[in-house]
Short mmCIF file of C-alpha atoms in Angstrom, two decimals:
data_model
loop_
_atom_site.label_atom_id
_atom_site.label_comp_id
_atom_site.label_asym_id
_atom_site.label_seq_id
_atom_site.Cartn_x
_atom_site.Cartn_y
_atom_site.Cartn_z
CA MET A 15 162.68 118.14 74.71
CA THR A 16 159.12 118.20 73.45
CA ALA A 17 156.40 115.71 74.12
CA GLN A 18 156.27 114.76 70.61
CA GLU A 19 160.14 113.65 70.92
CA VAL A 20 159.49 111.91 73.86
CA ILE A 21 156.81 109.79 72.46
CA ALA A 22 158.92 109.21 69.55
CA GLY A 23 161.36 107.16 71.82
CA LYS A 24 164.36 109.44 71.50
CA ASP A 25 167.05 109.29 74.40
CA ALA A 26 165.72 105.66 75.00
CA GLY A 27 165.93 104.39 78.84
CA LEU A 28 164.53 105.58 81.94
CA ARG A 29 164.01 109.14 82.60
CA ALA A 30 161.73 112.12 83.51
CA ALA A 31 160.79 115.09 82.45
CA LEU A 32 158.00 117.85 83.18
CA VAL A 33 155.90 118.79 80.36
CA SER A 34 153.65 121.93 79.80
CA CYS A 35 149.72 122.05 79.26
CA GLY A 36 150.47 123.03 75.88
CA GLU A 37 152.30 119.63 75.35
CA ALA A 38 149.64 117.79 77.06
CA LEU A 39 147.40 116.97 74.09
CA ALA A 40 150.45 115.29 72.16
CA LEU A 41 150.38 112.96 75.37
CA GLU A 42 147.02 111.57 74.65
CA PRO A 43 148.00 108.60 73.11
CA ALA A 44 150.56 107.52 75.75
CA ILE A 45 148.07 108.50 78.69
CA ALA A 46 145.54 106.18 77.15
CA ALA A 47 148.08 103.22 76.90
CA LEU A 48 149.15 103.72 80.34
CA GLY A 49 145.75 103.63 81.81
CA GLU A 50 145.45 100.17 80.61
CA GLU A 51 147.40 98.61 83.36
CA LEU A 52 147.68 101.05 86.47
CA LEU A 53 148.68 100.17 89.82
CA GLU A 54 145.94 102.39 91.15
CA GLU A 55 142.80 103.71 88.96
CA ASN A 56 142.18 107.57 88.99
CA PRO A 57 139.59 108.79 86.45
CA PHE A 58 140.48 112.30 87.30
CA PHE A 59 143.72 111.81 86.10
CA SER A 60 142.84 109.99 82.94
CA ALA A 61 142.99 111.50 79.37
CA PRO A 62 139.15 111.70 79.40
CA ALA A 63 138.89 113.96 82.16
CA LEU A 64 142.51 115.48 82.50
CA LEU A 65 142.82 116.99 79.19
CA PRO A 66 139.48 118.96 79.40
CA ALA A 67 140.78 119.89 83.06
CA LEU A 68 144.11 121.22 82.10
CA GLU A 69 142.15 123.27 79.07
CA ALA A 70 140.05 125.18 81.50
CA TYR A 71 142.07 125.70 84.72
CA GLY A 72 145.63 124.77 83.79
CA ASP A 73 148.05 127.49 83.79
CA ASP A 74 151.96 128.39 83.23
CA LYS A 75 152.45 127.10 86.68
CA THR A 76 150.92 123.61 85.94
CA ARG A 77 152.88 120.80 84.68
CA LEU A 78 152.90 117.19 84.02
CA ALA A 79 155.57 115.19 85.85
CA CYS A 80 156.29 112.47 83.25
CA VAL A 81 158.59 109.12 83.46
CA TRP A 82 159.45 107.25 80.38
CA LEU A 83 160.72 103.87 79.77
CA GLY A 84 162.32 103.94 76.60
CA ALA A 85 158.95 105.18 74.32
CA ARG A 86 156.58 103.91 77.03
CA LEU A 87 155.05 106.22 79.55
CA ILE A 88 155.38 104.64 83.09
CA ALA A 89 154.27 107.52 85.48
CA LEU A 90 151.97 110.57 85.12
CA TRP A 91 151.49 113.05 87.75
CA PRO A 92 150.00 116.46 87.36
CA VAL A 93 152.03 119.18 89.74
CA GLU A 94 152.41 122.63 90.29
CA LYS A 95 154.81 124.74 92.19
CA ARG A 96 153.91 126.37 95.43
CA ARG A 97 155.59 128.89 97.40
CA PHE A 98 154.50 128.38 101.22
CA TYR A 99 153.80 125.45 103.46
CA ALA A 100 152.86 125.44 106.94
CA ARG A 101 153.42 129.34 107.03
CA LEU A 102 156.89 128.56 106.10
CA PRO A 103 158.51 130.13 103.10
CA TYR A 104 159.09 126.69 101.26
CA ARG A 105 158.72 126.25 97.57
CA TYR A 106 157.58 122.99 96.98
CA TRP A 107 156.02 120.67 94.14
CA ALA A 108 152.35 119.38 94.98
CA THR A 109 149.70 117.58 93.31
CA TRP A 110 147.92 119.79 90.66
CA THR A 111 143.99 119.76 91.28
CA HIS A 112 141.30 121.80 90.06
CA PRO A 113 137.91 122.91 91.90
CA HIS A 114 136.32 119.68 90.61
CA CYS A 115 138.73 117.20 91.36
CA TYR A 116 138.42 115.24 94.12
CA TYR A 117 141.52 112.61 93.91
CA GLY A 118 145.08 112.91 93.20
CA ALA A 119 146.83 109.70 92.92
CA PRO A 120 149.08 109.91 89.98
CA LEU A 121 148.87 107.45 87.32
CA ILE A 122 151.75 104.65 87.69
CA ALA A 123 152.07 101.40 85.72
CA ARG A 124 151.85 98.43 87.40
CA GLY A 125 155.05 96.84 88.22
CA PHE A 126 156.99 99.82 87.38
CA GLU A 127 156.31 101.90 90.65
CA GLU A 128 159.92 101.55 92.62
CA GLU A 129 161.26 103.15 88.96
CA ALA A 130 158.35 105.56 88.64
CA PHE A 131 158.77 107.23 92.14
CA LYS A 132 162.43 107.07 92.17
CA GLU A 133 162.42 109.06 88.99
CA LEU A 134 159.39 111.41 90.08
CA PHE A 135 161.10 112.32 93.67
CA ALA A 136 164.45 113.07 91.98
CA LEU A 137 163.07 115.39 89.36
CA LEU A 138 160.87 117.28 91.95
CA GLY A 139 162.69 116.89 94.98
CA ASP A 140 166.33 117.15 94.25
CA GLY A 141 166.46 120.10 92.49
CA GLU A 142 168.74 123.09 92.71
CA GLU A 143 166.35 124.51 95.74
CA ALA A 144 167.91 123.10 98.81
CA ARG A 145 165.24 122.88 100.80
CA CYS A 146 162.58 121.75 98.23
CA PHE A 147 160.19 118.79 99.03
CA VAL A 148 156.97 116.99 97.23
CA ARG A 149 153.62 116.67 98.41
CA LEU A 150 151.37 113.88 96.98
CA GLY A 151 147.76 115.12 97.81
CA ARG A 152 144.61 113.69 98.18
CA ILE A 153 145.81 109.84 97.88
CA GLU A 154 144.10 106.87 99.84
CA ARG A 155 146.21 105.99 103.04
CA ASP A 156 145.47 102.27 102.37
CA GLY A 157 145.80 102.29 98.68
CA PRO A 158 148.73 101.02 96.49
CA VAL A 159 149.92 104.60 95.24
CA TYR A 160 150.41 105.89 98.93
CA LYS A 161 152.12 102.67 99.83
CA ALA A 162 154.70 102.64 96.63
CA ALA A 163 155.62 106.24 97.41
CA LEU A 164 156.49 105.40 101.03
CA ALA A 165 158.38 102.85 100.08
CA ALA A 166 160.19 104.70 97.43
CA ALA A 167 161.01 107.40 100.01
CA LYS A 168 162.39 105.00 102.61
CA ALA A 169 164.48 103.09 100.09
CA LYS A 170 166.57 106.18 99.44
CA LYS A 171 166.25 107.64 103.07
CA ARG A 172 164.08 110.49 102.20
CA LEU A 173 161.95 112.13 105.32
CA ALA A 174 158.36 111.16 104.68
CA TYR A 175 155.21 111.83 106.74
CA GLU A 176 151.62 111.91 106.30
CA ALA A 177 149.43 115.17 106.76
CA GLY A 178 146.12 116.29 106.05
CA ALA A 179 143.72 113.21 106.14
CA ILE A 180 140.19 113.24 106.13
CA SER A 181 137.60 110.31 106.09
CA ARG A 182 134.77 110.48 103.59
CA ALA A 183 131.85 108.05 102.56
CA ALA A 184 132.65 104.86 100.39
CA LEU A 185 130.60 102.25 98.78
CA GLN A 186 132.14 98.91 98.63
CA GLY A 187 131.58 96.20 95.94
CA GLY A 188 131.31 92.21 96.20
CA ALA A 189 127.75 91.83 97.72
CA SER A 190 124.34 91.61 96.31
CA VAL A 191 122.26 94.68 95.53
CA GLU A 192 119.66 93.73 97.81
CA THR A 193 122.30 92.93 100.74
CA THR A 194 124.10 95.94 100.69
CA LEU A 195 121.09 98.26 100.65
CA ALA A 196 119.75 96.17 103.83
CA VAL A 197 123.07 96.79 105.50
CA HIS A 198 123.48 100.66 104.45
CA VAL A 199 119.76 101.72 104.09
CA ARG A 200 117.73 101.15 107.42
CA LYS A 201 114.16 99.34 107.22
CA LYS A 202 112.37 102.58 108.37
CA LYS A 203 114.45 104.42 105.48
CA ARG A 204 113.54 102.20 102.95
CA LYS A 205 109.85 102.21 104.03
CA GLU A 206 109.95 106.12 103.97
CA LEU A 207 111.44 106.33 100.68
CA GLN A 208 109.15 103.93 99.24
CA ARG A 209 105.92 105.85 100.85
CA LEU A 210 107.59 108.99 98.94
CA ARG A 211 107.98 107.09 95.69
CA ASN A 212 104.27 106.00 95.69
CA ARG A 213 103.42 109.74 96.32
CA LEU A 214 105.56 110.92 93.56
CA ASN A 215 103.99 108.47 91.05
CA GLU A 216 100.74 110.10 91.33
CA LEU A 217 102.23 113.32 90.16
CA GLY A 218 103.39 111.58 86.72
CA ASP A 219 105.33 108.43 84.86
CA ILE A 220 108.42 107.77 87.08
CA ALA A 221 111.36 106.42 84.95
CA VAL A 222 115.14 105.90 86.15
CA ARG A 223 117.32 106.11 83.32
CA GLU A 224 121.02 105.42 82.83
CA ALA A 225 122.84 106.63 79.83
CA THR A 226 123.69 104.56 77.11
CA PRO A 227 126.11 104.98 74.21
CA THR A 228 123.39 105.66 71.97
CA ASP A 229 122.15 108.61 74.42
CA ASP A 230 122.44 112.45 73.27
CA ILE A 231 124.91 112.99 76.13
CA ALA A 232 125.28 116.82 74.97
CA ALA A 233 121.43 116.75 75.46
CA TRP A 234 121.51 115.11 78.93
CA THR A 235 124.45 117.71 80.23
CA GLU A 236 122.51 120.54 79.35
CA GLU A 237 119.67 119.08 80.97
CA PHE A 238 121.94 118.70 83.99
CA LEU A 239 123.28 122.37 83.90
CA ILE A 240 119.72 123.56 83.82
CA LEU A 241 118.74 121.43 86.52
CA GLU A 242 121.48 122.18 89.21
CA ASP A 243 121.26 126.05 88.39
CA LYS A 244 117.65 125.65 89.66
CA GLY A 245 119.02 124.88 93.22
CA TRP A 246 120.83 126.78 95.91
CA LYS A 247 123.88 126.80 93.95
CA GLY A 248 122.24 128.66 91.28
CA LYS A 249 121.09 131.30 93.76
CA LYS A 250 124.48 131.47 95.24
CA GLY A 251 126.20 131.91 91.66
CA THR A 252 128.37 128.55 92.18
CA SER A 253 126.42 126.47 89.80
CA LEU A 254 128.30 125.32 86.65
CA LYS A 255 125.99 127.03 84.57
CA SER A 256 126.97 130.15 86.64
CA SER A 257 130.78 129.99 84.94
CA GLU A 258 131.08 129.61 81.07
CA ARG A 259 134.75 127.83 81.95
CA ASP A 260 132.84 125.39 84.41
CA ALA A 261 129.96 124.91 82.10
CA ASP A 262 132.40 124.08 79.36
CA TRP A 263 134.76 122.05 81.26
CA PHE A 264 131.91 120.14 82.26
CA ARG A 265 130.46 119.69 78.69
CA ASN A 266 133.75 118.31 77.42
CA THR A 267 134.60 116.05 80.38
CA LEU A 268 131.16 114.52 80.07
CA ARG A 269 131.46 114.05 76.40
CA ARG A 270 134.87 112.79 76.32
CA ALA A 271 134.09 110.34 79.23
CA HIS A 272 130.92 109.16 77.41
CA GLU A 273 132.99 108.61 74.15
CA ALA A 274 135.68 106.51 76.34
CA ASP A 275 132.81 104.34 78.12
CA ALA A 276 134.02 106.11 81.62
CA LEU A 277 131.06 107.64 82.65
CA HIS A 278 128.09 106.23 84.95
CA PHE A 279 125.51 108.84 84.23
CA MET A 280 121.84 108.48 85.66
CA ARG A 281 118.75 110.39 86.02
CA LEU A 282 115.21 110.39 87.78
CA ASP A 283 112.53 111.59 85.45
CA ILE A 284 108.90 112.40 85.94
CA ASP A 285 106.87 112.65 82.54
CA PHE A 286 110.46 112.46 80.81
CA ARG A 287 111.73 115.87 82.81
CA PRO A 288 114.72 114.86 85.04
CA ILE A 289 114.00 115.82 88.98
CA ALA A 290 117.55 114.20 89.84
CA MET A 291 120.76 113.43 88.06
CA LEU A 292 123.99 112.28 88.96
CA ALA A 293 127.18 111.77 86.90
CA THR A 294 130.25 109.69 88.18
CA LEU A 295 133.61 108.98 86.29
CA MET A 296 134.58 105.14 85.87
CA GLU A 297 137.86 103.74 85.41
CA GLY A 298 138.07 99.88 85.57
CA GLY A 299 135.94 98.58 88.48
CA VAL A 300 136.34 102.20 90.36
CA GLY A 301 133.66 105.16 90.16
CA TYR A 302 134.30 108.65 91.72
CA SER A 303 131.38 110.67 92.09
CA LEU A 304 131.58 113.69 90.16
CA LYS A 305 128.23 116.03 90.23
CA ILE A 306 124.84 115.66 91.53
CA CYS A 307 121.76 118.04 91.36
CA HIS A 308 118.20 117.97 91.72
CA ASP A 309 114.80 120.07 91.47
CA PRO A 310 114.33 122.14 94.65
CA ALA A 311 110.50 121.77 93.48
CA PHE A 312 110.48 118.21 94.55
CA ASP A 313 112.57 118.44 97.93
CA ARG A 314 109.75 116.91 99.95
CA PHE A 315 110.27 113.41 97.99
CA SER A 316 114.13 113.45 98.54
CA PRO A 317 114.84 112.97 94.80
CA GLY A 318 118.68 113.12 95.69
CA VAL A 319 118.45 110.56 97.83
CA MET A 320 116.37 108.48 95.42
CA ILE A 321 119.20 109.10 92.65
CA GLU A 322 121.74 107.81 94.86
CA ILE A 323 119.96 104.51 96.05
CA GLU A 324 119.69 103.78 92.40
CA ALA A 325 123.19 104.91 91.54
CA MET A 326 124.01 102.02 94.19
CA ARG A 327 121.73 99.43 92.51
CA SER A 328 123.47 100.21 89.02
CA LEU A 329 127.04 100.19 90.47
CA LEU A 330 126.79 97.26 92.55
CA ALA A 331 125.19 95.39 89.59
CA ARG A 332 128.24 96.42 87.18
CA GLU A 333 130.62 93.47 86.42
CA GLY A 334 134.07 93.96 88.05
CA PHE A 335 132.83 96.78 90.34
CA ARG A 336 134.96 97.12 93.26
CA PHE A 337 133.98 100.70 95.01
CA ALA A 338 132.79 104.01 94.66
CA ASP A 339 134.03 107.04 96.16
CA SER A 340 131.54 109.76 97.24
CA CYS A 341 134.05 112.60 97.05
CA ALA A 342 131.68 114.54 99.37
CA ALA A 343 132.88 116.30 102.46
CA PRO A 344 133.58 113.96 105.57
CA ASP A 345 130.27 115.52 107.23
CA HIS A 346 127.86 115.21 104.57
CA SER A 347 124.81 113.92 106.26
CA MET A 348 122.69 112.47 103.20
CA ILE A 349 125.75 110.36 101.77
CA ASN A 350 127.02 108.96 105.12
CA GLY A 351 123.62 108.04 105.80
CA LEU A 352 123.67 105.76 102.69
CA TRP A 353 127.01 104.93 102.22
CA ARG A 354 128.47 103.28 105.44
CA ALA A 355 132.05 102.53 104.58
CA ARG A 356 134.80 104.84 105.08
CA ARG A 357 137.73 105.80 102.90
CA VAL A 358 140.63 107.91 104.32
CA VAL A 359 142.05 110.28 101.90
CA THR A 360 145.40 112.12 103.03
CA GLY A 361 148.65 113.55 101.89
CA LEU A 362 152.15 112.55 101.69
CA ASN A 363 155.13 114.63 102.10
CA VAL A 364 158.40 113.94 100.83
CA SER A 365 161.85 115.55 100.97
CA GLY A 366 164.68 115.50 99.10
CA ARG A 367 167.82 113.74 99.56
CA GLY A 368 169.94 116.77 100.82
CA LEU A 369 170.31 117.45 104.48
CA GLY A 370 168.64 121.26 103.93
CA SER A 371 165.43 119.39 102.58
CA LYS A 372 165.12 116.92 105.41
CA ALA A 373 165.63 119.66 107.59
CA GLY A 374 162.98 122.06 106.43
CA LEU A 375 160.58 119.35 106.12
CA ALA A 376 161.26 117.95 109.60
CA LEU A 377 160.56 121.76 110.75
CA ALA A 378 157.18 121.73 108.97
CA LYS A 379 155.96 118.49 110.68
CA ALA A 380 157.12 119.87 114.03
CA LEU A 381 154.63 122.94 113.12
CA GLU A 382 151.68 120.90 112.05
CA GLY A 383 152.28 118.67 115.08
CA ALA A 384 152.07 121.70 117.43
CA ARG A 385 149.12 123.20 115.34
CA ASP A 386 147.20 119.87 115.72
CA ARG A 387 148.10 119.79 119.37
CA PHE A 388 147.13 123.33 120.17
CA PRO A 389 144.10 124.29 117.76
CA LYS A 390 143.14 127.97 117.36
CA GLU A 391 140.09 128.76 119.83
#
């Protein structure tokens, strides 16, 4: 069954199917419709970010696990087949991500989570391979997708357990800008940043800008690529500009997100030249930090911290803002010193209904437990 046939509503009813990267573009209208009422927002898997990512990083192992109710798409989960888990030769389906994707919650239509996960687990975990299981990666432990997936697994007596949790900085909405800054940024730090800002003002005209619908987003994107390449990533050959594929992915993602009003893009300028820039993907009232960069020539002024604080001000002032995920490493000292809330992102392993799958996953769980109790020196 092709993606076009599914959209046309043939074989109406509840059904699941795996769709290849090559057919993903045909799903764009259905993905856009799904995004209008989600159980949990994930801008990395919305159409503006997902389609450029599949084009840049998807391969013949990448699939979109889709669940349809009649002609309506009610679930979308990018997945890939893997061959080893916990050093065991298990073939399993896991959330597909790419090097710049920091959250992995599937897109599930609100109110259809039971039907969606029932079909997804049956499609991916109850195949011909007796020991196959599925892994939802990079989902929030306290989030609605995690809770719905766990409930669906228990309802069908599947074995399920959590593995791979990390905690990273987050920004919670609901309070005023100044109240939040007072809590998150110590008074001494605020005074020091104001002193640095005053010194920076002596070098030229300082301005904070946020991209608007009429801004030339292509020009902003090229300035970001050049600015990031000036820093340590450029020296190590890991900047976006160092790779044609990465740079094209970034251009396409920001262009599409900007067109969909799903991009929060800020810059700190001196004499109309950026010294720090920050791009965040938005979906509904939530944001996920995508990329940040600054000019190393201005390191002594802490431009990265300045742009983060300006982004805090902007996000907290947005109507309907709920939270932002830093998408940073757990030990990221800069953002941890600014964003005091924490978000636990983890994985959920779910077995098939067969005894072989349950036994295999139980063994994997035991091995992971032993590894955590007796880590290598």
